[in-house]
Short mmCIF file of C-alpha atoms and ligand atoms in Angstrom, two decimals:
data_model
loop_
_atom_site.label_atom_id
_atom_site.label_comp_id
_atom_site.label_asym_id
_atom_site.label_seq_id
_atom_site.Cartn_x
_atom_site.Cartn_y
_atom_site.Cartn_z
CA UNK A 1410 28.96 -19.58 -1.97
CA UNK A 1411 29.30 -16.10 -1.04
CA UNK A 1412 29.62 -13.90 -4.09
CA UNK A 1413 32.87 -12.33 -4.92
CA UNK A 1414 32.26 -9.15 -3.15
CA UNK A 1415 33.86 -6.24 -5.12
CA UNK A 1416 33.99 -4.23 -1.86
CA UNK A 1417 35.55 -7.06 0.03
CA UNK A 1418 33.17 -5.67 2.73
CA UNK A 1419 31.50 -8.65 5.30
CA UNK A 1420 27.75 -8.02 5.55
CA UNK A 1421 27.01 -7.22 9.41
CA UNK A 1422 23.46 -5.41 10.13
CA UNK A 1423 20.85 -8.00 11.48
CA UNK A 1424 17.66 -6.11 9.81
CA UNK A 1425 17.25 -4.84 6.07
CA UNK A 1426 15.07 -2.22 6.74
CA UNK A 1427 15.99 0.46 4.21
CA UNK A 1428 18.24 1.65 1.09
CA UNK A 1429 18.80 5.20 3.41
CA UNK A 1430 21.25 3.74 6.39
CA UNK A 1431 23.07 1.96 3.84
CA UNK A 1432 26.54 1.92 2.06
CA UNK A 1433 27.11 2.03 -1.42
CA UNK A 1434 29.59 -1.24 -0.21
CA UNK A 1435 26.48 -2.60 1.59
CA UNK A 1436 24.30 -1.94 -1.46
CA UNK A 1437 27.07 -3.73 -3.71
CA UNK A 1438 27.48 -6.09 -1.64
CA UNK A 1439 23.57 -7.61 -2.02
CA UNK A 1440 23.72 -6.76 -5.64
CA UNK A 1441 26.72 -9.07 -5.64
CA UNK A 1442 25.42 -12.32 -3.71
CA UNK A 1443 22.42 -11.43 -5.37
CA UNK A 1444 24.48 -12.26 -9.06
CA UNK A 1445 26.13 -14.71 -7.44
CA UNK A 1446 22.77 -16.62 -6.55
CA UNK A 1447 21.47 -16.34 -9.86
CA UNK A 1448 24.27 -17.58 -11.82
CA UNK A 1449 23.99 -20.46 -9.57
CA UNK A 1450 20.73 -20.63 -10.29
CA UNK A 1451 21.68 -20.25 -14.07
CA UNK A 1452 24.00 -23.75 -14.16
CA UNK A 1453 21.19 -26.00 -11.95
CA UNK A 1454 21.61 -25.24 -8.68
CA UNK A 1455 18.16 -24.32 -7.94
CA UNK A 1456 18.06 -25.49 -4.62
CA UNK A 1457 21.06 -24.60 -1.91
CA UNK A 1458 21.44 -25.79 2.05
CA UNK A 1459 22.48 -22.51 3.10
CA UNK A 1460 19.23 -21.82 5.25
CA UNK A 1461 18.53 -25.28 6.71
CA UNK A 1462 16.81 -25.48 10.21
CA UNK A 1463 15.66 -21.79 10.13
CA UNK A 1464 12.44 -20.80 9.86
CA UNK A 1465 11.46 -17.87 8.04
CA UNK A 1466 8.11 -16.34 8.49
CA UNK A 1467 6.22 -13.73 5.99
CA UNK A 1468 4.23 -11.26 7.86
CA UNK A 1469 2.06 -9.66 5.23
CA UNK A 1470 -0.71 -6.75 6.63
CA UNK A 1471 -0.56 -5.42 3.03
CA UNK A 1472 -1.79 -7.62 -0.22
CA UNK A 1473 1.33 -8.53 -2.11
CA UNK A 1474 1.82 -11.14 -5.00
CA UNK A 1475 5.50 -10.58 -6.28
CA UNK A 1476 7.34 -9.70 -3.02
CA UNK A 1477 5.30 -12.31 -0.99
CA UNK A 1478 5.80 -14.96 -3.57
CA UNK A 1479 9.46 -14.33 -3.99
CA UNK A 1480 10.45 -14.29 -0.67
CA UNK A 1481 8.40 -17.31 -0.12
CA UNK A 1482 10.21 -19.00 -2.84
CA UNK A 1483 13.28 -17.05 -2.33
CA UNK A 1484 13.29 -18.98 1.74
CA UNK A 1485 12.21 -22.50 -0.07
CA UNK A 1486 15.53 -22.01 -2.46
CA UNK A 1487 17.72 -22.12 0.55
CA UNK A 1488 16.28 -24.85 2.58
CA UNK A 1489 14.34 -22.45 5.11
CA UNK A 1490 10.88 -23.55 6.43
CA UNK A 1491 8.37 -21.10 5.93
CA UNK A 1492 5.24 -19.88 7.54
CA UNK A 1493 2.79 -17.29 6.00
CA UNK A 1494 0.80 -15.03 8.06
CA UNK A 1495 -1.83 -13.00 6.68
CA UNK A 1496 -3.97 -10.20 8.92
CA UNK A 1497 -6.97 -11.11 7.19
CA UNK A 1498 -8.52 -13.82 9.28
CA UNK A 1499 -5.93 -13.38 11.97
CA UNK A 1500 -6.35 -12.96 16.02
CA UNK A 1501 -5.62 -9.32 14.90
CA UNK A 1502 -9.22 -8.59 14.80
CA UNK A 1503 -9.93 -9.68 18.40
CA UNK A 1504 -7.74 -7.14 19.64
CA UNK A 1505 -4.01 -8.33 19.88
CA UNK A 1506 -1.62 -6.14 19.09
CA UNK A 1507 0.92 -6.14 15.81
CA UNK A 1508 4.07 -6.21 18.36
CA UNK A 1509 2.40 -9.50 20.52
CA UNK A 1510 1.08 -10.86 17.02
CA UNK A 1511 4.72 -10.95 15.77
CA UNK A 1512 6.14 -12.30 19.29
CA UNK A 1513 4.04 -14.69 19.42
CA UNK A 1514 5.08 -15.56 15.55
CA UNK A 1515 8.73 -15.59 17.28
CA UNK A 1516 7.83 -17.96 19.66
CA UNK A 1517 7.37 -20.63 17.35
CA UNK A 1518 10.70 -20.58 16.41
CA UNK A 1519 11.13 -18.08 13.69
CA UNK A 1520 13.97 -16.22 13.17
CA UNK A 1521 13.93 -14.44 10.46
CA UNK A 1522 10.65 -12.26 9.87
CA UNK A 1523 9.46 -10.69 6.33
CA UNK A 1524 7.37 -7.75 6.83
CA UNK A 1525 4.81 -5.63 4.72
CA UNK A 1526 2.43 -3.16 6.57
CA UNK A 1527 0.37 0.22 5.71
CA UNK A 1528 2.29 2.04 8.45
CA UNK A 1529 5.93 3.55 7.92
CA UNK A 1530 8.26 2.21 10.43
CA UNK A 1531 6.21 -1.09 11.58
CA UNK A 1532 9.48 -3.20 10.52
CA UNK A 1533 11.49 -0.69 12.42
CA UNK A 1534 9.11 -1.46 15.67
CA UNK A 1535 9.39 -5.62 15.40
CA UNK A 1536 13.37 -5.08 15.09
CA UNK A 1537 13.29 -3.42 18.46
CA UNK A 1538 11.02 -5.39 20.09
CA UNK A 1539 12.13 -9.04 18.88
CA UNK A 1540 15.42 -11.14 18.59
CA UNK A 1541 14.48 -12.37 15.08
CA UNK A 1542 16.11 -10.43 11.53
CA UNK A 1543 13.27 -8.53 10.20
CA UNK A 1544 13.45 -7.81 6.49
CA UNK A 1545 11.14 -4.70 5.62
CA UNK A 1546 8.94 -5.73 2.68
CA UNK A 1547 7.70 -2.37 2.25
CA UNK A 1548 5.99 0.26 5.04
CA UNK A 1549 3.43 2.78 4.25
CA UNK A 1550 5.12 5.15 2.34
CA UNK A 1551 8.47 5.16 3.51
CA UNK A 1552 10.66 2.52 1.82
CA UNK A 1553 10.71 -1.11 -0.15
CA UNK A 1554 14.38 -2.06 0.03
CA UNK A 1555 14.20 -5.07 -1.87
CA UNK A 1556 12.15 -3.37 -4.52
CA UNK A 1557 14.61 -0.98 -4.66
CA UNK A 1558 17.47 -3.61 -4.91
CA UNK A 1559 16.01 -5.61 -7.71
CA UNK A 1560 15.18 -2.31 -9.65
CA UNK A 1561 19.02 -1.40 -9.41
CA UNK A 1562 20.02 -4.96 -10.06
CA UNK A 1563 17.71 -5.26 -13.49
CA UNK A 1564 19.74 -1.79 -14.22
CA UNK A 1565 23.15 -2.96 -13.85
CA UNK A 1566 22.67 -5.98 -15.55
CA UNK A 1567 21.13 -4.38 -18.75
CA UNK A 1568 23.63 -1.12 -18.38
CA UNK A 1569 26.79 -2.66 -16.53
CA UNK A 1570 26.71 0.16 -13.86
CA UNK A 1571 25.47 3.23 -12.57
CA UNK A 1572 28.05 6.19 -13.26
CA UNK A 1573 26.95 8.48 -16.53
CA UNK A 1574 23.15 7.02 -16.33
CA UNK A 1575 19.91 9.32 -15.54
CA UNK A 1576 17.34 7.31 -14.24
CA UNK A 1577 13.61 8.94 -14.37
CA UNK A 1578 10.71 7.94 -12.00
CA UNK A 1579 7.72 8.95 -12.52
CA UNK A 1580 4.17 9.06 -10.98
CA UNK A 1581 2.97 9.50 -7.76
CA UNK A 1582 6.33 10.12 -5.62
CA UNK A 1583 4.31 11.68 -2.48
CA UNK A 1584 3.21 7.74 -1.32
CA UNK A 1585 5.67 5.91 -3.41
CA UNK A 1586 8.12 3.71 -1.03
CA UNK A 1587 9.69 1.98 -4.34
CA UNK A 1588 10.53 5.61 -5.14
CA UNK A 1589 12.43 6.24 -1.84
CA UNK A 1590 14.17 3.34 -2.08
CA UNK A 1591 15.27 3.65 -5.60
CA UNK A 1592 16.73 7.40 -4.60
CA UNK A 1593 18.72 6.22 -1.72
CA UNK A 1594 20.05 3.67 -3.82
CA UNK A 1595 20.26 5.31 -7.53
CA UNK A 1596 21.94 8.51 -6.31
CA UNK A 1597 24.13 6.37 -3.84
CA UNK A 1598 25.62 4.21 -6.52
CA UNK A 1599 26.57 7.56 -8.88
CA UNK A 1600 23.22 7.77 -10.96
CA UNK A 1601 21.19 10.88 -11.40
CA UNK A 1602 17.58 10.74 -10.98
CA UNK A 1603 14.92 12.93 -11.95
CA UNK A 1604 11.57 12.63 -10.84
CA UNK A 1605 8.35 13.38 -12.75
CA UNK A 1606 4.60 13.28 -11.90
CA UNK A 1607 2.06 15.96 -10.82
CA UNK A 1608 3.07 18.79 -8.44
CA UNK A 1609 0.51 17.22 -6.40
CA UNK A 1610 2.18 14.04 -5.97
CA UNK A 1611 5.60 15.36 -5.69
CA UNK A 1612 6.69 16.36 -2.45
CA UNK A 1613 8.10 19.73 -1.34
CA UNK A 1614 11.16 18.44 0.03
CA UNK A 1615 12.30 16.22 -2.68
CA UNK A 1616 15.28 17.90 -3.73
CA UNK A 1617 16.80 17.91 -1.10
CA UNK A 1618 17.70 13.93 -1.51
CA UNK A 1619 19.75 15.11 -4.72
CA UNK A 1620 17.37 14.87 -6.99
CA UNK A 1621 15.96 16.64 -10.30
CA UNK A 1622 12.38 17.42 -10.61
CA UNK A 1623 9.96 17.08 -13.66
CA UNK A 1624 6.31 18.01 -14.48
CA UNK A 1625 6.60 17.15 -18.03
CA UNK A 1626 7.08 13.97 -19.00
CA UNK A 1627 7.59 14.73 -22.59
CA UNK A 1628 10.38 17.50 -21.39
CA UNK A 1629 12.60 14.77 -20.17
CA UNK A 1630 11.32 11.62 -22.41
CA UNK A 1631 14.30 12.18 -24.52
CA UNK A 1632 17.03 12.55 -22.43
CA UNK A 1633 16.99 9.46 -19.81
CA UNK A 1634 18.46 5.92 -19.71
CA UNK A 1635 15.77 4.58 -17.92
CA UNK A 1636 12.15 5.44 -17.07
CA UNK A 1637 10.79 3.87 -14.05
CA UNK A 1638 6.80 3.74 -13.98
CA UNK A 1639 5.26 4.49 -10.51
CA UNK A 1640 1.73 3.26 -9.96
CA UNK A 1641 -1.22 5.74 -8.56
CA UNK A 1642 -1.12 5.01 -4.53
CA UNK A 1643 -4.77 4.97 -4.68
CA UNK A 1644 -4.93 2.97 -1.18
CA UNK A 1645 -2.61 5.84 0.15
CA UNK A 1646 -4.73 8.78 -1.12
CA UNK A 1647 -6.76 11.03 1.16
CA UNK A 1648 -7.63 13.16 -1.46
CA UNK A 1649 -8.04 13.71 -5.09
CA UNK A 1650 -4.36 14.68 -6.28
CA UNK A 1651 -4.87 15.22 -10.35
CA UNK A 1652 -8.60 15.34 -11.96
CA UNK A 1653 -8.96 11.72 -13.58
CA UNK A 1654 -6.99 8.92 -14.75
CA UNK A 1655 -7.78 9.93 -18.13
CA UNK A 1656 -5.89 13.10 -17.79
CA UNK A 1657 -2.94 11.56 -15.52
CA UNK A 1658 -2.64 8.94 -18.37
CA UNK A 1659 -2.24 11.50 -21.14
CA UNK A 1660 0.29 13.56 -19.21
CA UNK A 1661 2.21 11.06 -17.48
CA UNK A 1662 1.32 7.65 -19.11
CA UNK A 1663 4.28 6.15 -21.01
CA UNK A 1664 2.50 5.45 -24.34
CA UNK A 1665 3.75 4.17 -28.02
CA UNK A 1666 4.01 8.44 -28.74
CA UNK A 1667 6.52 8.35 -26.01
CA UNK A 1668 8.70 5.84 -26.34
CA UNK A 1669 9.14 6.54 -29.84
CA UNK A 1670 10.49 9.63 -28.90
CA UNK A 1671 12.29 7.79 -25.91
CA UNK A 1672 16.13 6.67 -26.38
CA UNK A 1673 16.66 3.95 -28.56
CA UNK A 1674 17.85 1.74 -25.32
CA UNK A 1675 15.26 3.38 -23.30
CA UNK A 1676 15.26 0.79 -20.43
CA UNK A 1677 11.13 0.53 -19.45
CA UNK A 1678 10.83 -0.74 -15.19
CA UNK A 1679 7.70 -0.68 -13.19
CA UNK A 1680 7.45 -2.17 -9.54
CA UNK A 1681 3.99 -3.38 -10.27
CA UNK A 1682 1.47 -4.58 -10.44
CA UNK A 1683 0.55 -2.38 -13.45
CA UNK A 1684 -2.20 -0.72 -14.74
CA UNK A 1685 -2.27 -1.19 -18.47
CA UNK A 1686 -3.90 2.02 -19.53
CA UNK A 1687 -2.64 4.24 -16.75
CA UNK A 1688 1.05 4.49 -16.12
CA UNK A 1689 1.93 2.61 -19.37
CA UNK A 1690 -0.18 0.70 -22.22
CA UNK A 1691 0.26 -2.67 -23.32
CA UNK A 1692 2.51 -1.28 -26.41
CA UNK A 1693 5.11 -0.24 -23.94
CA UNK A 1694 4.34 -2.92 -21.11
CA UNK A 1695 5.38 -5.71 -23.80
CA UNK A 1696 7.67 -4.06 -25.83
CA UNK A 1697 11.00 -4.42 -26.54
CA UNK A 1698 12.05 -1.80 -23.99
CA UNK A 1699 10.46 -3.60 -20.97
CA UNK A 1700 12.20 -5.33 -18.34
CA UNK A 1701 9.32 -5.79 -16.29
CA UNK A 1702 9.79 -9.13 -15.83
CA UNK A 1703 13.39 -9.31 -15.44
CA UNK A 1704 12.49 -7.42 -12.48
CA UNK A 1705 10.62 -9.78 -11.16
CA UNK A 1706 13.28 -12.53 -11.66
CA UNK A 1707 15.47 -10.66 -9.72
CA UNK A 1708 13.12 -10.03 -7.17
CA UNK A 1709 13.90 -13.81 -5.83
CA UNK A 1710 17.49 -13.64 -6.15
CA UNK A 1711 17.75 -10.16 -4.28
CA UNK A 1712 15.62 -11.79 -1.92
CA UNK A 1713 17.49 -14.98 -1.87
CA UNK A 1714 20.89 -12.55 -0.59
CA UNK A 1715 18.63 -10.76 1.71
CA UNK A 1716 17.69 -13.83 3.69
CA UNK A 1717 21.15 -15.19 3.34
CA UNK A 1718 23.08 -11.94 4.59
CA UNK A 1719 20.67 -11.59 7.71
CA UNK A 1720 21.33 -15.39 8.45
CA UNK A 1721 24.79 -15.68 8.38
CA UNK A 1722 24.74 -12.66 10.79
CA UNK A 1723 22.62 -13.91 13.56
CA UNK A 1724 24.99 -17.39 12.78
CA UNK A 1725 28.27 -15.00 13.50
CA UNK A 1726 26.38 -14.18 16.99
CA UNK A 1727 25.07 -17.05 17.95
CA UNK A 1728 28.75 -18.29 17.76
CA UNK A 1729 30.28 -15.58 19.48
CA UNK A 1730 27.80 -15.87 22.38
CA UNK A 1731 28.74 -19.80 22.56
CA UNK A 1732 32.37 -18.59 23.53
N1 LIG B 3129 6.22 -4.44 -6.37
C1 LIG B 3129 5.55 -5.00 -5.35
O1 LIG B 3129 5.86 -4.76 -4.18
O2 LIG B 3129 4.54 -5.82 -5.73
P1 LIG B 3129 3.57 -6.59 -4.71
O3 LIG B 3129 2.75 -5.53 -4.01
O4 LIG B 3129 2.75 -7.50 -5.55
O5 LIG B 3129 4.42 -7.31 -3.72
#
């Protein structure tokens, strides 16, 4: 079951909470089970034992339809029981805490916990304050590791690796956790990155994580492998960072002008969800370039080695402590 590792490496971190602390062996390594499970998936095995008894629960303080679906799913695929908890209607609003919310979530008997909140570093607070894997589902503006994972996943399968390639992001890289993630893991794995929005929404420091940076879109149009589409942070905006969405859409919208000037294998990503109109119109979002969806394809099968990895870890304890 466990994918032919090309690192030979044995997965052995209990939490997923970023691309940043890991190795390009780690990151290989859940690119790898991540294949693995979808080439099961691919000849009928749609449903695998691997997760039996455990229960997995998705904390979500952030709305969410692809990573809280897929991870949903992603749990259901490999036996696990799930529970959903949403902060909207929750005890939450009668004064408990996030930390005794989540313990109390723990004390039900789940022991692996999904987690999406506004605030960077939330995950990072459950893992040291519970016995149960968390898996960070995206924090406030820091990182989105399994966003990041399926984005490099939907690369390597259309472009067979990472050396040579010069992946763009653009948008609104000041709030952008998909962008963090996909640094760490792009620049890890031998790709180049550029990034390309607004001086506004690009912070000062950027460079310093080995990246290029871009205010002109149409400067760099021509010369990348892929162009990843970054969506405004509106929720994450205290201010007014470019004049309207007409203007960011003319400057940085990936249009039919664009992609026609693009590569010929220009390969098209965008975390989503999308605003048709704004980042990239319809032209581009369904055209032959676009491997939006793919992306969210992968999204259950990154997911699937995600939940997997973290098990088999707390499995490895759980039998050493038994000695
Ligand atoms: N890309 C992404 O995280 O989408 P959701 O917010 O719908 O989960």
């Amino acid at each position: 079951m466990d994918s032919a590792s090309s690192t030979g490496l044995e997965w052995t971190r209990p939490h997923l909470l970023g691309l940043q602390e890991l190795s390009a062996a780690e990151i290989l390594l859940l690119l790898d089970q991540a294949a693995e499970f979808k080439r099961l998936h691919g000849a009928g095995e749609t449903k695998l034992d691997l997760l039996k008894g455990v229960t997995v629960g998705n904390l979500f303080f952030e709305p969410s339809t692809r990573t809280r679906t897929s991870f949903s799913l992603a749990a259901k695929r490999l036996s696990a029981d799930t529970v959903d908890f949403s902060s909207s209607g929750s005890s939450l609003s009668k004064g408990e805490t996030f930390v005794d919310t989540a313990r109390n979530i723990e004390a039900m008997g789940v022991t692996q916990m999904v987690v999406r909140h506004s605030s960077s570093g939330a995950p990072h607070l459950l893992a040291t304050h519970l016995a149960a894997g968390i898996v960070n589902a995206g924090d406030g503006t820091h990182e989105h590791p399994t966003q990041g994972l399926l984005d490099l996943m939907t690369i390597r399968e259309h472009r067979g690796g990472f050396q040579g390639l010069t992946v763009a992001l653009v948008g609104d890289i000041l709030h952008s956790r998909v962008a963090r993630s996909n640094i760490w893991g792009l620049t890890k794995l031998g790709a180049k990155v550029v990034v390309c929005g607004p001086a506004t929404l690009i912070p000062p420091y950027i460079e310093q994580l080995g990246v290029r940076v871009s205010y002109d879109l149409d400067e760099i149009v021509g010369e990348v492998d892929v162009i990843n589409l970054l969506r405004i942070q509106a929720e994450r905006q205290r201010s007014a960072f470019f004049p309207s969405i007409y203007e960011y859409a003319h400057f940085f919208g990936m249009n039919g002008d664009r992609i026609r000037r693009a590569r010929h294998d220009v390969l098209i990503l965008a975390p989503g969800p999308i605003n048709r109109g704004v980042e990239l119109t319809p032209e581009v979002a369904d055209g032959p370039h676009s491997v939006i969806l793919d992306q969210v394809t992968n999204g259950l099968f990154v997911r699937m080695a995600s939940l997997y990895l973290l098990h088999r870890v707390s499995q490895r304890g759980a039998r050493l402590a038994a000695r």
